[in-house]
CSV table of C-alpha atoms in Angstrom, one decimal:
chain,number,residue,atom,x,y,z
A,1,UNK,CA,-0.1,-0.2,0.0
A,2,UNK,CA,2.9,2.4,0.8
A,3,UNK,CA,4.4,1.7,-2.8
A,4,UNK,CA,1.3,2.2,-4.5
A,5,UNK,CA,0.9,5.5,-2.6
A,6,UNK,CA,4.0,7.1,-3.5
A,7,UNK,CA,3.4,6.1,-7.1
A,8,UNK,CA,-0.2,7.6,-7.1
A,9,UNK,CA,1.1,10.8,-5.5
A,10,UNK,CA,4.0,11.2,-8.1
A,11,UNK,CA,1.8,10.7,-10.7
A,12,UNK,CA,-0.5,13.5,-9.9
A,13,UNK,CA,1.6,15.7,-7.9
A,14,UNK,CA,1.8,18.5,-10.6
A,15,UNK,CA,-2.2,19.1,-10.3
A,16,UNK,CA,-1.1,21.9,-7.7
A,17,UNK,CA,0.2,23.5,-4.8
A,18,UNK,CA,-2.9,24.0,-2.6
A,19,UNK,CA,-2.6,21.5,0.0
A,20,UNK,CA,-0.3,23.3,2.1
A,21,UNK,CA,-3.1,25.8,2.4
A,22,UNK,CA,-5.0,22.8,4.0
A,23,UNK,CA,-3.4,23.5,7.3
A,24,UNK,CA,-3.8,27.1,7.5
A,25,UNK,CA,-7.0,28.3,5.9
A,26,UNK,CA,-10.4,26.6,7.1
A,27,UNK,CA,-12.0,28.5,4.1
A,28,UNK,CA,-10.1,26.2,1.8
A,29,UNK,CA,-10.8,23.1,3.7
A,30,UNK,CA,-14.8,23.9,3.4
A,31,UNK,CA,-14.6,24.3,-0.5
A,32,UNK,CA,-12.9,20.8,-0.5
A,33,UNK,CA,-9.4,19.9,-1.5
A,34,UNK,CA,-8.9,17.8,-4.4
A,35,UNK,CA,-5.0,18.7,-5.2
A,36,UNK,CA,-1.9,17.2,-3.8
A,37,UNK,CA,1.2,19.1,-2.5
A,38,UNK,CA,3.9,19.6,-5.3
A,39,UNK,CA,7.2,19.0,-2.9
A,40,UNK,CA,5.9,17.7,0.4
A,41,UNK,CA,4.3,14.3,-0.3
A,42,UNK,CA,3.5,13.0,2.9
A,43,UNK,CA,4.6,15.5,6.0
A,44,UNK,CA,5.3,18.8,6.8
A,45,UNK,CA,7.0,20.1,10.1
A,46,UNK,CA,4.6,22.7,11.5
A,47,UNK,CA,6.7,23.7,14.2
A,48,UNK,CA,8.6,26.4,12.4
A,49,UNK,CA,6.1,28.2,10.9
A,50,UNK,CA,4.4,29.0,14.2
A,51,UNK,CA,7.3,29.3,16.4
A,52,UNK,CA,8.0,33.0,15.8
A,53,UNK,CA,4.4,33.9,16.8
A,54,UNK,CA,4.1,31.8,19.7
A,55,UNK,CA,4.5,34.4,22.2
A,56,UNK,CA,2.0,36.8,20.7
A,57,UNK,CA,-0.6,33.7,20.7
A,58,UNK,CA,-0.1,33.3,24.4
A,59,UNK,CA,-0.7,37.0,24.9
A,60,UNK,CA,-3.7,37.2,23.0
A,61,UNK,CA,-5.2,33.8,24.0
A,62,UNK,CA,-5.8,35.5,27.7
A,63,UNK,CA,-8.4,37.7,26.1
A,64,UNK,CA,-11.4,35.4,25.7
A,65,UNK,CA,-14.6,36.8,27.1
A,66,UNK,CA,-16.7,35.2,29.6
A,67,UNK,CA,-19.2,32.8,28.7
A,68,UNK,CA,-22.0,33.8,31.5
A,69,UNK,CA,-23.8,35.8,28.8
A,70,UNK,CA,-23.7,33.5,26.3
A,71,UNK,CA,-27.0,33.6,24.0
A,72,UNK,CA,-27.9,32.1,20.6
A,73,UNK,CA,-27.6,35.1,19.0
A,74,UNK,CA,-24.2,35.9,20.7
A,75,UNK,CA,-22.6,32.7,20.4
A,76,UNK,CA,-21.0,32.9,16.7
A,77,UNK,CA,-19.5,36.3,17.6
A,78,UNK,CA,-18.3,35.3,21.4
A,79,UNK,CA,-16.7,32.0,20.2
A,80,UNK,CA,-14.8,33.5,17.5
A,81,UNK,CA,-13.3,36.3,19.7
A,82,UNK,CA,-11.1,33.6,21.4
A,83,UNK,CA,-8.0,33.3,19.5
A,84,UNK,CA,-7.2,29.9,20.4
A,85,UNK,CA,-10.5,29.1,19.1
A,86,UNK,CA,-9.6,29.4,15.6
A,87,UNK,CA,-6.2,27.8,15.8
A,88,UNK,CA,-5.9,24.4,14.0
A,89,UNK,CA,-4.0,21.2,15.6
A,90,UNK,CA,-0.4,22.3,14.9
A,91,UNK,CA,-1.0,25.7,15.7
A,92,UNK,CA,-2.2,24.6,19.2
A,93,UNK,CA,0.4,22.1,19.7
A,94,UNK,CA,3.2,24.5,18.9
A,95,UNK,CA,1.4,27.1,21.1
A,96,UNK,CA,1.7,24.6,23.7
A,97,UNK,CA,5.6,24.1,23.4
A,98,UNK,CA,5.6,20.9,21.5
A,99,UNK,CA,7.0,19.9,18.1
A,100,UNK,CA,4.1,19.3,15.6
A,101,UNK,CA,4.1,17.5,12.1
A,102,UNK,CA,1.4,16.9,9.6
A,103,UNK,CA,1.3,14.2,7.4
A,104,UNK,CA,-1.1,13.1,4.6
A,105,UNK,CA,-2.4,9.2,4.3
A,106,UNK,CA,-3.9,7.9,1.2
A,107,UNK,CA,-6.8,5.2,1.7
A,108,UNK,CA,-7.4,2.4,-0.6
A,109,UNK,CA,-10.6,3.8,-1.5
A,110,UNK,CA,-8.9,7.3,-2.4
A,111,UNK,CA,-9.7,9.5,0.6
A,112,UNK,CA,-6.6,11.8,1.9
A,113,UNK,CA,-6.3,11.8,5.8
A,114,UNK,CA,-4.6,14.2,7.9
A,115,UNK,CA,-2.2,12.6,10.6
A,116,UNK,CA,-0.8,15.0,13.3
A,117,UNK,CA,2.2,14.1,15.2
A,118,UNK,CA,3.5,15.2,18.4
A,119,UNK,CA,7.5,14.3,18.4
A,120,UNK,CA,8.6,13.5,21.9
A,121,UNK,CA,12.1,14.9,23.0
A,122,UNK,CA,14.8,12.5,23.0
A,123,UNK,CA,15.8,13.8,26.2
A,124,UNK,CA,12.4,12.8,27.9
A,125,UNK,CA,12.3,9.6,26.9
A,126,UNK,CA,12.3,7.1,29.6
A,127,UNK,CA,14.3,4.0,29.6
A,128,UNK,CA,11.1,1.5,30.4
A,129,UNK,CA,9.4,3.0,27.6
A,130,UNK,CA,9.2,0.3,24.9
A,131,UNK,CA,7.0,0.2,21.7
A,132,UNK,CA,6.7,3.8,22.4
A,133,UNK,CA,4.1,4.6,19.4
A,134,UNK,CA,0.6,5.5,20.6
A,135,UNK,CA,-2.2,6.1,17.9
A,136,UNK,CA,-5.0,8.2,19.3
A,137,UNK,CA,-8.5,8.3,17.3
A,138,UNK,CA,-11.2,11.2,18.4
A,139,UNK,CA,-14.6,10.4,18.8
A,140,UNK,CA,-18.1,11.4,17.2
A,141,UNK,CA,-17.9,14.7,15.3
A,142,UNK,CA,-14.5,15.3,16.5
A,143,UNK,CA,-11.1,16.0,15.2
A,144,UNK,CA,-7.5,15.5,16.3
A,145,UNK,CA,-8.0,18.9,18.0
A,146,UNK,CA,-10.2,17.3,20.8
A,147,UNK,CA,-7.1,15.5,22.5
A,148,UNK,CA,-5.3,19.1,23.0
A,149,UNK,CA,-8.0,21.4,24.0
A,150,UNK,CA,-7.3,21.0,27.8
A,151,UNK,CA,-4.0,22.6,27.3
A,152,UNK,CA,-0.5,21.9,27.9
A,153,UNK,CA,-0.3,20.5,31.3
A,154,UNK,CA,-3.7,18.3,31.2
A,155,UNK,CA,-4.0,17.0,27.6
A,156,UNK,CA,-3.3,13.3,27.2
A,157,UNK,CA,-1.1,13.5,24.2
A,158,UNK,CA,1.2,15.6,26.1
A,159,UNK,CA,1.1,13.4,29.4
A,160,UNK,CA,2.2,10.6,27.2
A,161,UNK,CA,4.7,12.6,25.3
A,162,UNK,CA,6.5,13.9,28.5
A,163,UNK,CA,7.0,10.2,29.1
A,164,UNK,CA,8.8,9.8,25.7
A,165,UNK,CA,5.8,8.2,23.6
A,166,UNK,CA,5.6,9.1,20.2
A,167,UNK,CA,2.0,10.4,19.5
A,168,UNK,CA,0.0,10.0,16.6
A,169,UNK,CA,-3.3,11.8,16.4
A,170,UNK,CA,-5.7,10.4,13.6
A,171,UNK,CA,-8.4,12.2,11.8
A,172,UNK,CA,-11.4,10.5,10.3
A,173,UNK,CA,-12.6,11.0,6.8
A,174,UNK,CA,-15.0,13.8,6.5
A,175,UNK,CA,-13.9,15.9,9.4
A,176,UNK,CA,-12.3,19.2,8.7
A,177,UNK,CA,-8.6,18.1,8.6
A,178,UNK,CA,-9.6,14.8,6.1
A,179,UNK,CA,-11.8,16.2,3.3
A,180,UNK,CA,-9.6,15.3,0.2
A,181,UNK,CA,-10.1,12.7,-2.1
A,182,UNK,CA,-8.3,11.9,-5.4
A,183,UNK,CA,-11.4,12.2,-7.8
A,184,UNK,CA,-14.5,12.8,-5.4
A,185,UNK,CA,-15.1,16.5,-4.4
A,186,UNK,CA,-17.1,17.2,-1.1
A,187,UNK,CA,-19.7,19.4,-2.6
A,188,UNK,CA,-20.8,15.8,-4.1
A,189,UNK,CA,-22.8,13.8,-2.5
A,190,UNK,CA,-20.6,10.7,-3.2
A,191,UNK,CA,-17.9,11.8,-1.3
A,192,UNK,CA,-20.1,11.3,1.8
A,193,UNK,CA,-21.5,7.9,1.3
A,194,UNK,CA,-19.3,6.3,4.1
A,195,UNK,CA,-20.1,5.6,7.7
A,196,UNK,CA,-17.8,4.5,10.8
A,197,UNK,CA,-17.7,1.1,8.9
A,198,UNK,CA,-15.2,2.6,6.4
A,199,UNK,CA,-13.0,4.5,9.0
A,200,UNK,CA,-12.4,1.1,10.2
A,201,UNK,CA,-12.1,-1.0,7.0
A,202,UNK,CA,-10.1,1.8,5.3
A,203,UNK,CA,-8.8,4.4,7.3
A,204,UNK,CA,-7.5,2.6,10.2
A,205,UNK,CA,-5.3,0.3,7.9
A,206,UNK,CA,-4.0,3.1,5.9
A,207,UNK,CA,-3.0,5.1,9.0
A,208,UNK,CA,-1.2,2.0,10.8
A,209,UNK,CA,0.6,1.0,7.7
A,210,UNK,CA,1.8,4.5,7.0
A,211,UNK,CA,3.2,5.0,10.6
A,212,UNK,CA,5.0,1.6,10.4
A,213,UNK,CA,6.6,2.7,7.1
A,214,UNK,CA,7.5,6.1,8.3
A,215,UNK,CA,9.0,4.7,11.5
A,216,UNK,CA,10.6,1.7,9.4
A,217,UNK,CA,9.6,-0.6,12.3
A,218,UNK,CA,7.4,-3.6,12.8
A,219,UNK,CA,6.8,-2.8,16.5
A,220,UNK,CA,3.2,-3.0,17.6
A,221,UNK,CA,1.4,0.2,18.2
A,222,UNK,CA,-0.9,1.2,21.5
A,223,UNK,CA,-4.3,2.5,20.3
A,224,UNK,CA,-6.6,4.9,22.4
A,225,UNK,CA,-10.0,5.5,20.8
A,226,UNK,CA,-12.6,7.5,22.3
A,227,UNK,CA,-16.3,7.0,21.1
A,228,UNK,CA,-16.2,6.7,17.5
A,229,UNK,CA,-12.6,5.9,17.4
A,230,UNK,CA,-13.4,2.6,19.4
A,231,UNK,CA,-16.0,1.9,16.9
A,232,UNK,CA,-13.4,2.2,14.2
A,233,UNK,CA,-10.8,-0.3,15.8
A,234,UNK,CA,-13.6,-2.8,16.6
A,235,UNK,CA,-14.4,-2.5,13.0
A,236,UNK,CA,-10.9,-3.3,11.8
A,237,UNK,CA,-9.8,-6.1,14.0
A,238,UNK,CA,-13.1,-7.8,13.3
A,239,UNK,CA,-12.7,-7.6,9.7
A,240,UNK,CA,-9.2,-7.9,9.2
A,241,UNK,CA,-7.5,-10.0,12.1
A,242,UNK,CA,-4.0,-9.6,10.7
A,243,UNK,CA,-4.1,-6.1,12.5
A,244,UNK,CA,-4.4,-7.9,15.9
A,245,UNK,CA,-0.8,-8.4,15.7
A,246,UNK,CA,0.1,-5.2,14.7
A,247,UNK,CA,-1.3,-3.4,17.6
A,248,UNK,CA,0.0,-3.8,21.2
A,249,UNK,CA,-3.1,-2.8,23.4
A,250,UNK,CA,-6.5,-1.3,22.5
A,251,UNK,CA,-8.0,1.2,25.2
A,252,UNK,CA,-11.4,2.1,24.3
A,253,UNK,CA,-12.8,5.1,25.9
A,254,UNK,CA,-16.9,5.3,26.0
A,255,UNK,CA,-17.0,2.7,23.2
A,256,UNK,CA,-19.8,3.1,20.7
A,257,UNK,CA,-20.5,-0.7,19.6
A,258,UNK,CA,-23.8,-2.0,21.1
A,259,UNK,CA,-26.1,0.9,21.8
A,260,UNK,CA,-29.7,-0.4,22.3
A,261,UNK,CA,-29.6,1.4,25.8
A,262,UNK,CA,-28.7,4.7,24.5
A,263,UNK,CA,-30.5,7.7,25.3
A,264,UNK,CA,-31.1,11.1,23.6
A,265,UNK,CA,-31.9,12.5,20.4
A,266,UNK,CA,-29.8,9.7,18.5
A,267,UNK,CA,-32.6,7.3,19.2
A,268,UNK,CA,-35.0,9.7,17.5
A,269,UNK,CA,-33.4,9.4,14.3
A,270,UNK,CA,-33.7,5.4,14.6
A,271,UNK,CA,-37.1,5.3,12.4
A,272,UNK,CA,-35.1,7.0,9.8
A,273,UNK,CA,-32.0,4.9,10.0
A,274,UNK,CA,-33.2,2.0,7.9
A,275,UNK,CA,-33.5,4.3,4.9
A,276,UNK,CA,-31.0,6.8,5.1
A,277,UNK,CA,-32.3,9.1,2.3
A,278,UNK,CA,-35.1,9.9,4.7
A,279,UNK,CA,-32.6,11.0,7.1
A,280,UNK,CA,-30.8,13.1,4.6
A,281,UNK,CA,-34.0,15.0,3.9
A,282,UNK,CA,-34.0,15.8,7.5
A,283,UNK,CA,-30.3,16.7,8.0
A,284,UNK,CA,-28.7,17.0,5.0
A,285,UNK,CA,-27.6,15.0,1.6
A,286,UNK,CA,-24.2,14.5,2.4
A,287,UNK,CA,-22.5,16.3,5.5
A,288,UNK,CA,-24.5,15.9,8.9
A,289,UNK,CA,-25.5,19.5,9.7
A,290,UNK,CA,-23.2,21.1,7.6
A,291,UNK,CA,-24.2,24.5,9.1
A,292,UNK,CA,-22.4,23.2,12.4
A,293,UNK,CA,-25.6,24.3,14.1
A,294,UNK,CA,-28.5,22.0,15.5
A,295,UNK,CA,-31.6,23.1,13.4
A,296,UNK,CA,-33.8,25.4,15.9
A,297,UNK,CA,-37.0,23.2,15.2
A,298,UNK,CA,-34.8,20.3,16.6
A,299,UNK,CA,-33.0,22.2,19.7
A,300,UNK,CA,-36.0,23.9,20.7
A,301,UNK,CA,-38.4,20.9,20.7
A,302,UNK,CA,-36.0,18.0,21.9
A,303,UNK,CA,-33.6,19.5,24.0
A,304,UNK,CA,-34.1,21.1,27.3
A,305,UNK,CA,-30.8,22.2,28.1
A,306,UNK,CA,-29.2,25.9,27.5
A,307,UNK,CA,-29.3,26.7,23.8
A,308,UNK,CA,-25.6,27.2,23.5
A,309,UNK,CA,-25.3,23.4,23.9
A,310,UNK,CA,-28.4,22.3,22.1
A,311,UNK,CA,-27.5,24.3,19.1
A,312,UNK,CA,-24.2,22.4,18.9
A,313,UNK,CA,-24.7,19.1,17.3
A,314,UNK,CA,-22.2,17.3,19.3
A,315,UNK,CA,-23.8,18.1,22.7
A,316,UNK,CA,-27.3,17.9,21.3
A,317,UNK,CA,-26.4,14.3,20.5
A,318,UNK,CA,-24.1,13.3,23.2
A,319,UNK,CA,-25.9,15.3,26.1
A,320,UNK,CA,-25.0,17.9,28.7
A,321,UNK,CA,-21.8,18.8,30.2
A,322,UNK,CA,-22.6,17.4,33.9
A,323,UNK,CA,-19.4,18.9,35.3
A,324,UNK,CA,-20.3,22.5,33.5
A,325,UNK,CA,-19.6,24.7,36.9
A,326,UNK,CA,-16.3,23.4,37.0
A,327,UNK,CA,-15.2,24.0,33.3
A,328,UNK,CA,-13.1,26.8,32.4
A,329,UNK,CA,-14.9,29.3,30.2
A,330,UNK,CA,-12.0,29.6,27.7
A,331,UNK,CA,-12.2,25.7,27.2
A,332,UNK,CA,-15.7,26.0,26.5
A,333,UNK,CA,-15.1,28.6,24.1
A,334,UNK,CA,-12.6,26.4,22.3
A,335,UNK,CA,-14.4,23.3,22.6
A,336,UNK,CA,-17.9,24.8,20.9
A,337,UNK,CA,-15.5,26.3,18.2
A,338,UNK,CA,-13.8,23.0,17.3
A,339,UNK,CA,-16.7,20.9,17.4
A,340,UNK,CA,-18.6,19.5,15.5
A,341,UNK,CA,-15.4,19.0,13.3
A,342,UNK,CA,-17.9,17.1,10.6
A,343,UNK,CA,-19.0,13.6,9.6
A,344,UNK,CA,-21.3,12.3,7.1
A,345,UNK,CA,-25.3,11.7,7.7
A,346,UNK,CA,-24.6,8.1,7.0
A,347,UNK,CA,-22.1,7.9,9.9
A,348,UNK,CA,-25.1,9.3,12.4
A,349,UNK,CA,-27.6,6.9,10.3
A,350,UNK,CA,-25.5,3.7,11.2
A,351,UNK,CA,-25.2,4.8,14.7
A,352,UNK,CA,-29.1,5.4,14.7
A,353,UNK,CA,-29.4,1.9,13.1
A,354,UNK,CA,-27.5,0.3,16.5
A,355,UNK,CA,-30.2,1.9,18.7
A,356,UNK,CA,-33.1,-0.1,17.4
A,357,UNK,CA,-31.4,-3.5,18.1
A,358,UNK,CA,-29.0,-5.3,20.5
A,359,UNK,CA,-26.4,-5.9,17.5
A,360,UNK,CA,-23.1,-4.4,16.4
A,361,UNK,CA,-23.9,-4.8,12.7
A,362,UNK,CA,-22.9,-3.4,9.2
A,363,UNK,CA,-24.3,-0.3,7.5
A,364,UNK,CA,-28.0,-1.3,6.4
A,365,UNK,CA,-27.5,-5.0,7.2
A,366,UNK,CA,-28.7,-5.7,10.4
A,367,UNK,CA,-28.2,-9.6,9.8
A,368,UNK,CA,-24.4,-9.4,9.2
A,369,UNK,CA,-23.0,-8.7,12.6
A,370,UNK,CA,-19.2,-7.7,13.1
A,371,UNK,CA,-17.5,-11.0,14.2
A,372,UNK,CA,-15.9,-9.5,17.9
A,373,UNK,CA,-14.9,-13.1,18.5
A,374,UNK,CA,-12.0,-12.5,15.9
A,375,UNK,CA,-10.6,-9.9,17.9
A,376,UNK,CA,-7.6,-11.3,19.7
A,377,UNK,CA,-6.2,-8.0,21.0
A,378,UNK,CA,-6.0,-7.2,24.7
A,379,UNK,CA,-8.4,-4.5,25.1
A,380,UNK,CA,-9.4,-2.3,28.2
A,381,UNK,CA,-12.9,-0.5,28.4
A,382,UNK,CA,-13.4,2.8,30.3
A,383,UNK,CA,-17.0,3.9,30.7
A,384,UNK,CA,-19.5,6.0,32.9
A,385,UNK,CA,-22.7,5.3,34.6
A,386,UNK,CA,-23.8,9.0,33.3
A,387,UNK,CA,-22.9,8.6,29.7
A,388,UNK,CA,-25.9,9.0,27.4
A,389,UNK,CA,-24.3,7.1,24.3
A,390,UNK,CA,-22.1,4.5,25.6
A,391,UNK,CA,-24.2,3.3,28.6
A,392,UNK,CA,-23.1,0.6,31.0
A,393,UNK,CA,-25.2,-2.3,30.2
A,394,UNK,CA,-24.1,-1.7,26.4
A,395,UNK,CA,-20.3,-1.4,27.4
A,396,UNK,CA,-20.6,-4.7,29.3
A,397,UNK,CA,-21.9,-6.5,26.6
A,398,UNK,CA,-18.9,-5.6,24.5
A,399,UNK,CA,-16.7,-6.3,27.5
A,400,UNK,CA,-18.2,-10.2,27.8
A,401,UNK,CA,-18.2,-10.2,23.7
A,402,UNK,CA,-14.6,-10.0,23.3
A,403,UNK,CA,-12.2,-12.7,23.2
A,404,UNK,CA,-9.5,-11.0,25.2
A,405,UNK,CA,-10.8,-8.1,27.6
A,406,UNK,CA,-8.3,-7.2,30.4
A,407,UNK,CA,-10.1,-4.6,32.1
A,408,UNK,CA,-13.4,-2.7,32.6
A,409,UNK,CA,-13.0,0.6,34.2
A,410,UNK,CA,-16.3,2.3,35.3
A,411,UNK,CA,-16.6,5.9,36.7
A,412,UNK,CA,-19.7,6.0,39.0
A,413,UNK,CA,-21.2,9.0,40.2
A,414,UNK,CA,-18.7,11.4,39.0
A,415,UNK,CA,-21.1,13.1,36.6
A,416,UNK,CA,-18.8,12.0,33.4
A,417,UNK,CA,-20.9,12.7,30.3
A,418,UNK,CA,-19.7,11.0,27.0
A,419,UNK,CA,-17.5,14.2,26.2
A,420,UNK,CA,-16.0,14.8,29.4
A,421,UNK,CA,-13.9,11.6,29.4
A,422,UNK,CA,-11.6,14.1,27.1
A,423,UNK,CA,-12.4,17.7,28.2
A,424,UNK,CA,-13.7,17.2,31.8
A,425,UNK,CA,-12.1,19.0,34.5
A,426,UNK,CA,-11.3,15.8,36.2
A,427,UNK,CA,-10.3,13.7,33.0
A,428,UNK,CA,-6.4,13.9,33.6
A,429,UNK,CA,-6.6,12.8,37.2
A,430,UNK,CA,-9.7,9.9,36.4
A,431,UNK,CA,-9.0,8.9,32.7
A,432,UNK,CA,-5.8,9.9,31.5
A,433,UNK,CA,-4.1,8.2,34.6
A,434,UNK,CA,-5.7,5.1,33.9
A,435,UNK,CA,-5.1,5.2,30.1
A,436,UNK,CA,-1.3,5.7,30.9
A,437,UNK,CA,-1.4,3.0,33.3
A,438,UNK,CA,-2.9,0.7,30.8
A,439,UNK,CA,-0.4,1.7,28.2
A,440,UNK,CA,2.6,1.1,30.6
A,441,UNK,CA,1.2,-2.1,32.6
A,442,UNK,CA,-1.8,-3.3,30.9
A,443,UNK,CA,-0.7,-6.5,29.5
A,444,UNK,CA,0.6,-7.6,33.0
A,445,UNK,CA,-2.8,-7.7,34.0
A,446,UNK,CA,-3.2,-11.1,35.4
A,447,UNK,CA,-6.9,-11.1,36.6
A,448,UNK,CA,-9.9,-10.1,34.6
A,449,UNK,CA,-11.9,-8.0,36.8
A,450,UNK,CA,-14.1,-4.7,37.0
A,451,UNK,CA,-12.7,-1.7,38.1
A,452,UNK,CA,-14.9,1.2,39.6
A,453,UNK,CA,-14.2,4.9,40.9
């Protein structure tokens, strides 16, 4: 696959030079990227470009206004008034004092995905860190930026990088960083005919092969997936068992697989799910809620929470911020501007299909379930009793359906909603410490048990 990618990129590299703007200009991203870079085939070091302005960015980042006066009418203005809200992932990583790289990966079906990398300093590499590559995959309607919005001191990638791990941040097809295709334009509905099934069958294989190629190593990779990222890994391992040997350990945070017990508006889409065209008539013909705002007729009728959350498609679907009073206002500002990062209506439809039955099945095919018994990878699960989407009964069903589960860490009565595994004020203490422990010691667990907070 690597040789094929290099050959194809070399053939069409003279198409243009516009992909470099992909990492800087969100307007270009919205119009779609169908051209490839002339000189940098796969990666660029983003650090040098932004280092000179880091001090200025830090000064202006403190000017974000309070969110106490947010209303639906003023949301757009106030969110954009926070300088950090408009920064992309490489800019945020560099602002936080790290070295960032951006890589482009070509999938077998022609999608161009962006990988972001945080290169650890060799001086920080701990001698006991082996198999030091960690791949993090974002959740539903998210992007690589999700992992770094907590800032330089609390974000999981930085905590791992401080220990010497080589961190790679995935971006699923269709989000703001992965809107390229060798022949399809994002304004065409054909571009959006995919769900999380294709993310597992095409995106993850290309990403894993690419990392192994760039690092010139066959060492297995540690995988951390939140929400949809967990779904993609389950699809990959059950449909292509060879990848069980390419990954060292899988850590699935709030995994979405079985969803019959899920709550909230996603269940409302269930009746439309078997026939995606009907759901597309309600939402869109390609991208899910391309305006990035929940239609008022939906938010006003089916969401009793503050409109600042109801009008955001992710929080509309995933539920309230249960630790809201503890959230830093600048953080919430950044989160509201970075999500939703985009996905297809088919992706939402596929999840909605899962709410109608107790199966983890292929798109539009209830009979054909993903064979979880083919997954031999050691997997640890993390869930919460307050999660609307990844409910405890459904995650426990997943746990007992796996061949090699090593632990299920359950967070009870701590007000952890689906999004707070990544952005919650206590995420670094309750969730990330456990993730790091799994990466370092998970394979030595000798007893399968349920852990609880």
